[in-house]
Coordinates of C-alpha atoms in Angstrom, one line a residue:
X1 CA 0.0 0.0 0.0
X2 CA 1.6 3.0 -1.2
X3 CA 0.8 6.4 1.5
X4 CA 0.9 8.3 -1.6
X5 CA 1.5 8.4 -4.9
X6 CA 4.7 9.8 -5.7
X7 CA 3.1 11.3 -9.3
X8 CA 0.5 13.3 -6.8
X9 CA 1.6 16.8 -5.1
X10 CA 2.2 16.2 -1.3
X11 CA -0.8 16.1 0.2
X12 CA 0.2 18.9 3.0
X13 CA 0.5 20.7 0.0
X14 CA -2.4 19.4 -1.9
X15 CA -4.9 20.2 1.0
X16 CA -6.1 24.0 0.5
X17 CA -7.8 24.0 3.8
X18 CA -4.7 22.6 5.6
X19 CA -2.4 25.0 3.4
X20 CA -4.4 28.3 4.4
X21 CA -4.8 27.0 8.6
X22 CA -3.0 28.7 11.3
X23 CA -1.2 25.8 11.8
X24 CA 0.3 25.3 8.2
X25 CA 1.0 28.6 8.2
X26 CA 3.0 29.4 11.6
X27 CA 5.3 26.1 10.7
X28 CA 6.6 27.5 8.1
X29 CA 7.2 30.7 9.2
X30 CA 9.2 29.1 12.0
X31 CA 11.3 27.0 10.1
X32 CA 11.7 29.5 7.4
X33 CA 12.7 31.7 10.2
X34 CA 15.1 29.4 11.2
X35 CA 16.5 28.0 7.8
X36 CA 17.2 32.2 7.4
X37 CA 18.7 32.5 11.0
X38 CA 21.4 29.5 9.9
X39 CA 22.8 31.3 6.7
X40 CA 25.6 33.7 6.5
X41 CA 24.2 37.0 5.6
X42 CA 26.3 39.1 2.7
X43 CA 27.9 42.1 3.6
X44 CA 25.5 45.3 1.6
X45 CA 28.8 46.4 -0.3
X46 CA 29.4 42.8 -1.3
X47 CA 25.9 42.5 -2.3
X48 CA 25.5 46.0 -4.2
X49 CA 28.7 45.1 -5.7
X50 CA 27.2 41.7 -6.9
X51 CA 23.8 43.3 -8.1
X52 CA 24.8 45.9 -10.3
X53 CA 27.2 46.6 -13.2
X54 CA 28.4 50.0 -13.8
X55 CA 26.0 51.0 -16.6
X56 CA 23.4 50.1 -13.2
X57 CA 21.7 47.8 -15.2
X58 CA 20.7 44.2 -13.4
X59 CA 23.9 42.0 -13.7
X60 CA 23.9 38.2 -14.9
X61 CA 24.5 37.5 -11.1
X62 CA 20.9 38.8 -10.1
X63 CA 19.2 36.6 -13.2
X64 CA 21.5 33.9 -11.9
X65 CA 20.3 33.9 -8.5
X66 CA 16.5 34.5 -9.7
X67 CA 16.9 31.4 -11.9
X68 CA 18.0 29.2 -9.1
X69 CA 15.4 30.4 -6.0
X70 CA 12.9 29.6 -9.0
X71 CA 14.1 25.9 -9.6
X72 CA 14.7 25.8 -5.6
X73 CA 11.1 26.4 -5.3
X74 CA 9.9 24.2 -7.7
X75 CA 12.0 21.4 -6.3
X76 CA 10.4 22.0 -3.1
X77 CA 6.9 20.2 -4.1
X78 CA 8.4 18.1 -6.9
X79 CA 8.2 14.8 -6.1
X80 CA 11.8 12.8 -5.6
X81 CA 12.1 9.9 -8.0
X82 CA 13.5 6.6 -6.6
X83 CA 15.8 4.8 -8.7
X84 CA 15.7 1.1 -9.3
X85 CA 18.6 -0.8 -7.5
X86 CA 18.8 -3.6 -4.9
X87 CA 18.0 -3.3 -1.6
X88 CA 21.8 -1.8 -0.5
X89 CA 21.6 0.7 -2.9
X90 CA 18.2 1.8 -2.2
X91 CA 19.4 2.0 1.3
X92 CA 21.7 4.4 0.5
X93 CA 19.9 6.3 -1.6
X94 CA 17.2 6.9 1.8
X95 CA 20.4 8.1 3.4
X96 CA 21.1 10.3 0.7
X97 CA 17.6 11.6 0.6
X98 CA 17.3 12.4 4.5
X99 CA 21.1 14.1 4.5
X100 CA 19.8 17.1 1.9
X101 CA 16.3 16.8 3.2
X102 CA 17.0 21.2 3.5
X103 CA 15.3 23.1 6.2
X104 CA 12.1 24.5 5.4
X105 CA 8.7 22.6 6.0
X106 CA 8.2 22.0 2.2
X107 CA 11.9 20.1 1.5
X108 CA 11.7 18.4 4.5
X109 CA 8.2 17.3 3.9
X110 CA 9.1 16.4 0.5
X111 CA 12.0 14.0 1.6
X112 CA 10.0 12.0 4.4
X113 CA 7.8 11.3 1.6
X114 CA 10.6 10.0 -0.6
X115 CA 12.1 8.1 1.9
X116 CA 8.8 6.0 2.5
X117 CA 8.1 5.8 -1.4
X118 CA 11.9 4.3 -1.1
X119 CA 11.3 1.7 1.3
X120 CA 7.6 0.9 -0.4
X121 CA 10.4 -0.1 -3.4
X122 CA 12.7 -2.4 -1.4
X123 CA 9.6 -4.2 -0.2
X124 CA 8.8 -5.2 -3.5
X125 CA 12.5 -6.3 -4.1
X126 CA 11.5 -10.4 -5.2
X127 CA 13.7 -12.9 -2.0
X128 CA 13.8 -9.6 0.6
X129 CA 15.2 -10.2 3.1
X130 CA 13.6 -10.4 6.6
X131 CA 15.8 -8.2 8.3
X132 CA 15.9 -5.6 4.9
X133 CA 12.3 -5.5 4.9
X134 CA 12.0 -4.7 8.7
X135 CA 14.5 -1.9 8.2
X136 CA 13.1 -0.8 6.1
X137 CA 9.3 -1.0 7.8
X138 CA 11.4 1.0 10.7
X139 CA 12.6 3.7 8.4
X140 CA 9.0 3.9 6.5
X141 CA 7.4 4.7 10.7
X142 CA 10.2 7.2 11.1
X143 CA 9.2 9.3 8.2
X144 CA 5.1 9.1 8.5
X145 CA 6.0 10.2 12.0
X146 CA 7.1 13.1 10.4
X147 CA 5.2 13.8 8.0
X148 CA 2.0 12.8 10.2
X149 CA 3.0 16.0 12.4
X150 CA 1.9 18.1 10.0
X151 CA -1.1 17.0 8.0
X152 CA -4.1 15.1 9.5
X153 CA -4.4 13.4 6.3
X154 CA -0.6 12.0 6.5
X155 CA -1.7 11.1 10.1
X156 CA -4.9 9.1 8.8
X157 CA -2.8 7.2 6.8
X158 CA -0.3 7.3 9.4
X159 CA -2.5 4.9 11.3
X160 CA -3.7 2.5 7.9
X161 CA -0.2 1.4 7.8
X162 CA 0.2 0.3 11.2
X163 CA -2.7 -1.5 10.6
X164 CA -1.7 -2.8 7.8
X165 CA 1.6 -4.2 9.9
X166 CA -0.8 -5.7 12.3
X167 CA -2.5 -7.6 9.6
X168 CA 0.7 -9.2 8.3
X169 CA 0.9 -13.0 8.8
X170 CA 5.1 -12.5 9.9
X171 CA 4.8 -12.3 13.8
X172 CA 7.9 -10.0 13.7
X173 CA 6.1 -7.4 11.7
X174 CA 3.1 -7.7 13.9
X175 CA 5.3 -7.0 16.5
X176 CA 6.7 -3.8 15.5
X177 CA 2.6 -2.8 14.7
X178 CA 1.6 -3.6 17.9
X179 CA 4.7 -1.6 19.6
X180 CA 3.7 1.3 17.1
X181 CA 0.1 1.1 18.7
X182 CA 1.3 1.2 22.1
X183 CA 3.8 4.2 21.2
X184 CA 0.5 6.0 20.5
X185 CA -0.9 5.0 24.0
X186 CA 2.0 6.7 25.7
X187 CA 1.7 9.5 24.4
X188 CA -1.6 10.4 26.1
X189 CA -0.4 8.3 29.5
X190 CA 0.1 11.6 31.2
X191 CA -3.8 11.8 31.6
X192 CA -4.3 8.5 31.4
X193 CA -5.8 6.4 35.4
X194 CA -3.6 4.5 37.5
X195 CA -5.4 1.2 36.4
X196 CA -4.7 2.3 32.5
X197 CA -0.6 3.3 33.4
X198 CA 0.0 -0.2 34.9
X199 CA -1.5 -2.0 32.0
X200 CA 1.1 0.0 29.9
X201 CA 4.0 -0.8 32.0
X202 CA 2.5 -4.4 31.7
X203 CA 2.5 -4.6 28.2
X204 CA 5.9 -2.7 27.9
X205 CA 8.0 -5.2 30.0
X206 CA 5.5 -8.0 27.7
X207 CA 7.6 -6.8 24.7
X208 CA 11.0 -6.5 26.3
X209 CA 11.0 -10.4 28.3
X210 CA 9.4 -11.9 25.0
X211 CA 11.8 -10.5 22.5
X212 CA 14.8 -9.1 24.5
X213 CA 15.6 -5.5 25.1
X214 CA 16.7 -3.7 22.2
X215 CA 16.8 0.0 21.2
X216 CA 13.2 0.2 19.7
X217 CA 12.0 -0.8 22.3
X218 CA 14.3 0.8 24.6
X219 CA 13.4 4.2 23.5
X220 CA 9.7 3.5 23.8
X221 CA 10.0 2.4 27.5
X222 CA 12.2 5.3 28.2
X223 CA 9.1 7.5 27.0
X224 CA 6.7 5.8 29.1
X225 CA 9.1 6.0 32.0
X226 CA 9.7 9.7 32.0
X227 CA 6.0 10.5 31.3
X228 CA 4.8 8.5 34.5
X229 CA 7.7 10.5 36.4
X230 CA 5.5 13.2 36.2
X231 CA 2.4 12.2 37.6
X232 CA 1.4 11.7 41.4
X233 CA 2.0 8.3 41.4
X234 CA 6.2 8.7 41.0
X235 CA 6.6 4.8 42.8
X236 CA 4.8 3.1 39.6
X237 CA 7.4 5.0 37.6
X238 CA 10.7 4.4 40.2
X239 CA 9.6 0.8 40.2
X240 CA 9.4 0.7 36.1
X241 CA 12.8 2.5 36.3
X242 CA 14.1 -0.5 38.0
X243 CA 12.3 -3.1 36.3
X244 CA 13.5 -1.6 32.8
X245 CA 17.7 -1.6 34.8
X246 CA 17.3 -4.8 35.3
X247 CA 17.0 -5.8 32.0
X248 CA 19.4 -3.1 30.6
X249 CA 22.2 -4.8 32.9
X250 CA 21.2 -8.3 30.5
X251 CA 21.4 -6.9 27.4
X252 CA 23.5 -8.0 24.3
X253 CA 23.9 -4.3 23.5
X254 CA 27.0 -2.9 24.8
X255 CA 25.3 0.8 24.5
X256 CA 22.1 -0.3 26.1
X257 CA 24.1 -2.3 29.1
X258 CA 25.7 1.6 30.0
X259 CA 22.3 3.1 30.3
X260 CA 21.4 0.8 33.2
X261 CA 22.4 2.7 36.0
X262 CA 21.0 6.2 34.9
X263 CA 17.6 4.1 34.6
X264 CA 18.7 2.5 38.3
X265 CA 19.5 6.6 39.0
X266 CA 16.4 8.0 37.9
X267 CA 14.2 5.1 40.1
X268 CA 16.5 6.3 42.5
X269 CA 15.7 10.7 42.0
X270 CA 12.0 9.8 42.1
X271 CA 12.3 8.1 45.3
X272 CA 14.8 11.6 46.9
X273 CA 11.1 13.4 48.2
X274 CA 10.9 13.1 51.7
X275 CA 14.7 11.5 51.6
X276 CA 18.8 12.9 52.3
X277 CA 20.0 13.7 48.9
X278 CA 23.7 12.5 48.4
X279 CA 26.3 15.2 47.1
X280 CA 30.0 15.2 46.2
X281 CA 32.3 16.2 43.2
X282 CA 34.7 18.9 42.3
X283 CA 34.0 22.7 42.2
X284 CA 35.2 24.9 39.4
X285 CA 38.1 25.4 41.8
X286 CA 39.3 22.3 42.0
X287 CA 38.2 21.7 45.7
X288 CA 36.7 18.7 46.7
X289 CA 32.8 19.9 47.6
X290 CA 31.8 19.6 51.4
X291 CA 28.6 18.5 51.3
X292 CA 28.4 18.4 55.3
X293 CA 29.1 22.5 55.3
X294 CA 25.5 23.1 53.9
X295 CA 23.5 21.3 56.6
X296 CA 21.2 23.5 58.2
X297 CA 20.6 25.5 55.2
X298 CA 18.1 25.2 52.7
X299 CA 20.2 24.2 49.4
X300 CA 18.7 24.4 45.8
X301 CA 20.4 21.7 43.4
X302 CA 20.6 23.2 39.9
X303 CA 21.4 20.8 36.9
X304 CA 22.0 23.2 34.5
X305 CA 24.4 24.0 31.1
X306 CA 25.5 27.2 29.3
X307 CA 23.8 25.8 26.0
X308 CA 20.3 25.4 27.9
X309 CA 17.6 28.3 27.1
X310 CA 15.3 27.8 29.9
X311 CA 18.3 27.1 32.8
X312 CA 19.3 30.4 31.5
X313 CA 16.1 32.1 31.6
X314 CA 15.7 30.6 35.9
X315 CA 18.8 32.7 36.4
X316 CA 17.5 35.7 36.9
X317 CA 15.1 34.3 39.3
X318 CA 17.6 32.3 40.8
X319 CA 19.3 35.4 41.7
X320 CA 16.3 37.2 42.9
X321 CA 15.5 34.7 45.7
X322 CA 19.5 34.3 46.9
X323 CA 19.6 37.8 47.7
X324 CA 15.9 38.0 49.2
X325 CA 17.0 34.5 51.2
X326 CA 20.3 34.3 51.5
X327 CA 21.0 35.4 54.8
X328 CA 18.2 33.5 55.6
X329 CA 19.8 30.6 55.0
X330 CA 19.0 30.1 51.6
X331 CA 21.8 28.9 49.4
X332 CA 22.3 27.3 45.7
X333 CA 24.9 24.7 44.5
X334 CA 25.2 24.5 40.6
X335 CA 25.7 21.1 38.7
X336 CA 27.1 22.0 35.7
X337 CA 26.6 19.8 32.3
X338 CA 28.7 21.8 29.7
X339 CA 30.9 19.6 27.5
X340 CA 33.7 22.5 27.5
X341 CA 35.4 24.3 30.4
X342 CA 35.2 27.2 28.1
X343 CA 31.6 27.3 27.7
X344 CA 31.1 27.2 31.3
X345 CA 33.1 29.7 32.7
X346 CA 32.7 31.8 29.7
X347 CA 29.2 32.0 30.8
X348 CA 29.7 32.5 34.6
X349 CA 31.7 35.1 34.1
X350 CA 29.4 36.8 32.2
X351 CA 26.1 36.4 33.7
X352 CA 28.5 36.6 37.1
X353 CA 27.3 33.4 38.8
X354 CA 28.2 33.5 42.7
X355 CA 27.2 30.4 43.8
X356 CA 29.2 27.1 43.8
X357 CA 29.5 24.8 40.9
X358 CA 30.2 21.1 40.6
X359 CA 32.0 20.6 37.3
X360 CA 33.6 17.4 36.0
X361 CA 35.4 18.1 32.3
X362 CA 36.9 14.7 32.0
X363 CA 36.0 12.7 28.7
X364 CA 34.3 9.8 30.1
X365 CA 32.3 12.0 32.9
X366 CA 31.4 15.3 30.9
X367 CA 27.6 16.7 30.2
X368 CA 25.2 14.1 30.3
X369 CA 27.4 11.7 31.9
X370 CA 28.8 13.6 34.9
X371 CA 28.5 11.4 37.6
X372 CA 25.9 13.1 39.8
X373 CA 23.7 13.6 36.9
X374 CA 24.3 9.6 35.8
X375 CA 23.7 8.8 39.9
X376 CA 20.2 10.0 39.8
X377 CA 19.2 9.3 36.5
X378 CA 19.2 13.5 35.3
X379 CA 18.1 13.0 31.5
X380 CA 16.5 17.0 31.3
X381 CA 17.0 20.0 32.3
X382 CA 16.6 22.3 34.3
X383 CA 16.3 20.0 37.0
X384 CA 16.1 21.9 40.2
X385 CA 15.8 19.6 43.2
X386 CA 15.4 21.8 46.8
X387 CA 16.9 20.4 49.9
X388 CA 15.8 21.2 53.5
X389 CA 18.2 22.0 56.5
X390 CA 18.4 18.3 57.7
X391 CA 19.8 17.5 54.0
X392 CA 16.3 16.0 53.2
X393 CA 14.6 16.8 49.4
X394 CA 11.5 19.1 49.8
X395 CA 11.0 19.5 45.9
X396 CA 12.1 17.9 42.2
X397 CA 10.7 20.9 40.6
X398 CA 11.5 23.7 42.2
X399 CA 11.7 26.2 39.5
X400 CA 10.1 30.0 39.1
X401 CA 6.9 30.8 41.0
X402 CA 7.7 26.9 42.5
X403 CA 10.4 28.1 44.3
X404 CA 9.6 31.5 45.2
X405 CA 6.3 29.7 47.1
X406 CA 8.5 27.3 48.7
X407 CA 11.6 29.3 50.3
X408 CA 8.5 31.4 51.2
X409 CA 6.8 28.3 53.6
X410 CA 10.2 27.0 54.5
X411 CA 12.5 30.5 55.4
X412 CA 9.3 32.6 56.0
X413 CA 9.4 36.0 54.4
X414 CA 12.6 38.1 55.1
X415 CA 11.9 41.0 57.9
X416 CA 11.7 44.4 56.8
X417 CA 15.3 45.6 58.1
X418 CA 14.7 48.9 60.5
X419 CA 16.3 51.4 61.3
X420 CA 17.6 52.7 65.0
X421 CA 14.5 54.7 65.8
X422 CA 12.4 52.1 64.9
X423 CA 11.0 52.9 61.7
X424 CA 11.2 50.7 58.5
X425 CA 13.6 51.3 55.8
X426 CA 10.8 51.6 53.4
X427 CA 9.1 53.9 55.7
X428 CA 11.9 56.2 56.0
X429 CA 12.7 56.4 52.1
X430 CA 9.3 58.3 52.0

């Protein structure tokens, strides 16, 4: 069953309604936006230099370039024609196809759907292989995934190919169907009961003891993990975080057998409410950090990097509360996830960070895999984890408003300072 037929215009395209929507039309926008914000901009005398000849008449350049956005644009919505070759080389040429997919919505829309008119070829390649014709079922569910973000008719037929999977008498092929229906039941998990959450946990661990844990469906308990991490019920999701270490530690993968204890370290984060929070490393210094010199304050525990948009934007805020709290006994300890020692300090000396940083530069132990981040299980961030005077964990989330209510309950709002006659700073300014 072909999605579409590769002699029709894309259907995104094709749909008028769907092409005039809000939708449609603030997508492209943003990635033309962003395709513009990632090219070099000409210099005007290089430009005005380029653009006219001395008689000021429209040089060959101009026509050039005229002739080229033209063809650029009719390329967008042309449809890409697969060649005829065996399965290896029609492999390649999806590789090829998804490398100069461009960056606006229409050539990246356009090569999704090559890529699954591709694979819709090697299928019909006479003695396929099994394993060909499941990669290339994999790559086919990678680009509707795409392309189904976009158009509610791409996301219709979206779902007529899975079922088309699930009708398929192989049992492998049923199987990636049926994990491609429960990917869609994860998704939604977040307002989904307690009774429906177990089931998918259920049916999860099903998949991984029947066939062996592998990075399909690695990725796809990952998802349901982190979801369920976020409701009220954070033991169902510690306990999945275990179940799924567990069978990381067994796998054949080398890959998937080093993500077993972040999973083991994010059962154990969920669990930290209520519970001490363990703390060591190095500061930017070089020091060894002394965990013990914080008790009796109340600690914020920012996971953070230079590169991250919304750490950033909690600085400010951050700030705000360490001078209103400080003296309080409010204090904050950084955890910071930068690749480069350059990035980081490049950035605390800017924004001029005062609090204390844990940093660990090494190859094996940078960013994502510094070792308090891999020790409780730190796959986003911000994460802003708020620790009480007895060096127990009061919050995971403590972050904008979050926080400001918190120190709030905890420190109590900060007296109005007074001066010797009794009268209130504020009081006196008037």
């Amino acid at each position: 069953m072909a999605l579409w037929s590769p002699n029709k215009m894309h259907p995104v395209l094709d749909n008028a309604s769907w092409r005039n929507s809000l939708a449609f039309r603030t997508t492209c926008r943003f990635m033309l936006v962003a395709s513009l914000l990632a090219i070099p901009i000409t210099s005007t005398s290089c430009y005005a230099d380029d653009k006219t000849d001395a008689a000021g008449e429209t040089s060959k350049t101009e026509n050039v370039a005229e002739d080229e956005a033209e063809k650029e644009t009719e390329d967008e919505t042309k449809p890409i024609e697969v060649p005829d070759g065996s399965a290896e080389e029609l492999f390649a040429f999806i590789e090829k196809v998804k490398s100069e997919r461009g960056r606006t919505l229409e050539t990246v829309m356009r090569s999704m759907q090559g890529v699954f008119d591709t694979t819709e070829k090697i299928r019909e390649i006479e003695d396929l292989s099994l394993e060909d014709e499941l990669k290339a079922i994999n790559e086919a569910l990678a680009a509707q995934q795409m392309l189904s973000r976009f158009s509610p008719p791409a996301r219709e037929q979206f779902n007529n190919y899975i079922e088309e999977l699930a009708n398929d008498p192989r049992e492998q092929i049923q199987r990636i169907a049926a994990a491609e229906q429960l990917k869609q039941e994860i998704q939604s998990v977040r307002t989904a009961s307690d009774e429906k959450k177990r089931e998918l946990v259920d049916k999860v661990l099903a998949i991984i003891d029947e066939g062996g844990i592998d990075q399909t469906n690695y990725r796809m308990a990952s998802q349901l993990a982190y979801a369920l991490g976020y409701g009220e019920n954070t033991e169902l999701a510690a306990s999945f975080y275990d179940d799924l270490a567990s069978r990381l530690n067994d796998a054949e993968d080398d890959k998937l057998r080093e993500a077993a204890p972040r999973a083991a370290g994010a059962a154990r984060r969920l669990r930290l409410p209520g519970n001490f929070f363990e703390l060591s490393g190095t500061t930017a210094d070089g020091e060894t950090f002394d965990w013990s010199a914080y008790r009796g304050k109340v600690v914020l525990v920012d996971y953070w990097a230079s590169w991250c948009g919304p750490c950033r934007a909690e600085v400010p805020n951050m700030k705000k509360n360490l001078e209103k709290y400080g003296d309080a006994g409010f204090a904050i300890v950084g955890i910071n996830m930068d690749s480069t020692q350059e990035a980081f300090e490049s950035y605390v000396e800017k924004e001029e960070i005062p609090w204390v940083n844990l940093v660990n530069f090494e190859p094996e132990s940078k960013g994502w895999q510094h070792p308090m981040a891999v020790h409780y299980g730190v796959s986003g961030i911000p994460t802003a984890i708020l620790v009480n005077g007895e060096g127990k964990v009061i919050s995971l989330s403590a972050r904008g408003q979050r926080l400001d209510k918190l120190l709030a309950d905890t420190l109590g709002e900060p007296e109005t300072e007074t001066d010797p006659e009794g009268e209130s700073s504020d009081d006196a300014a008037e």
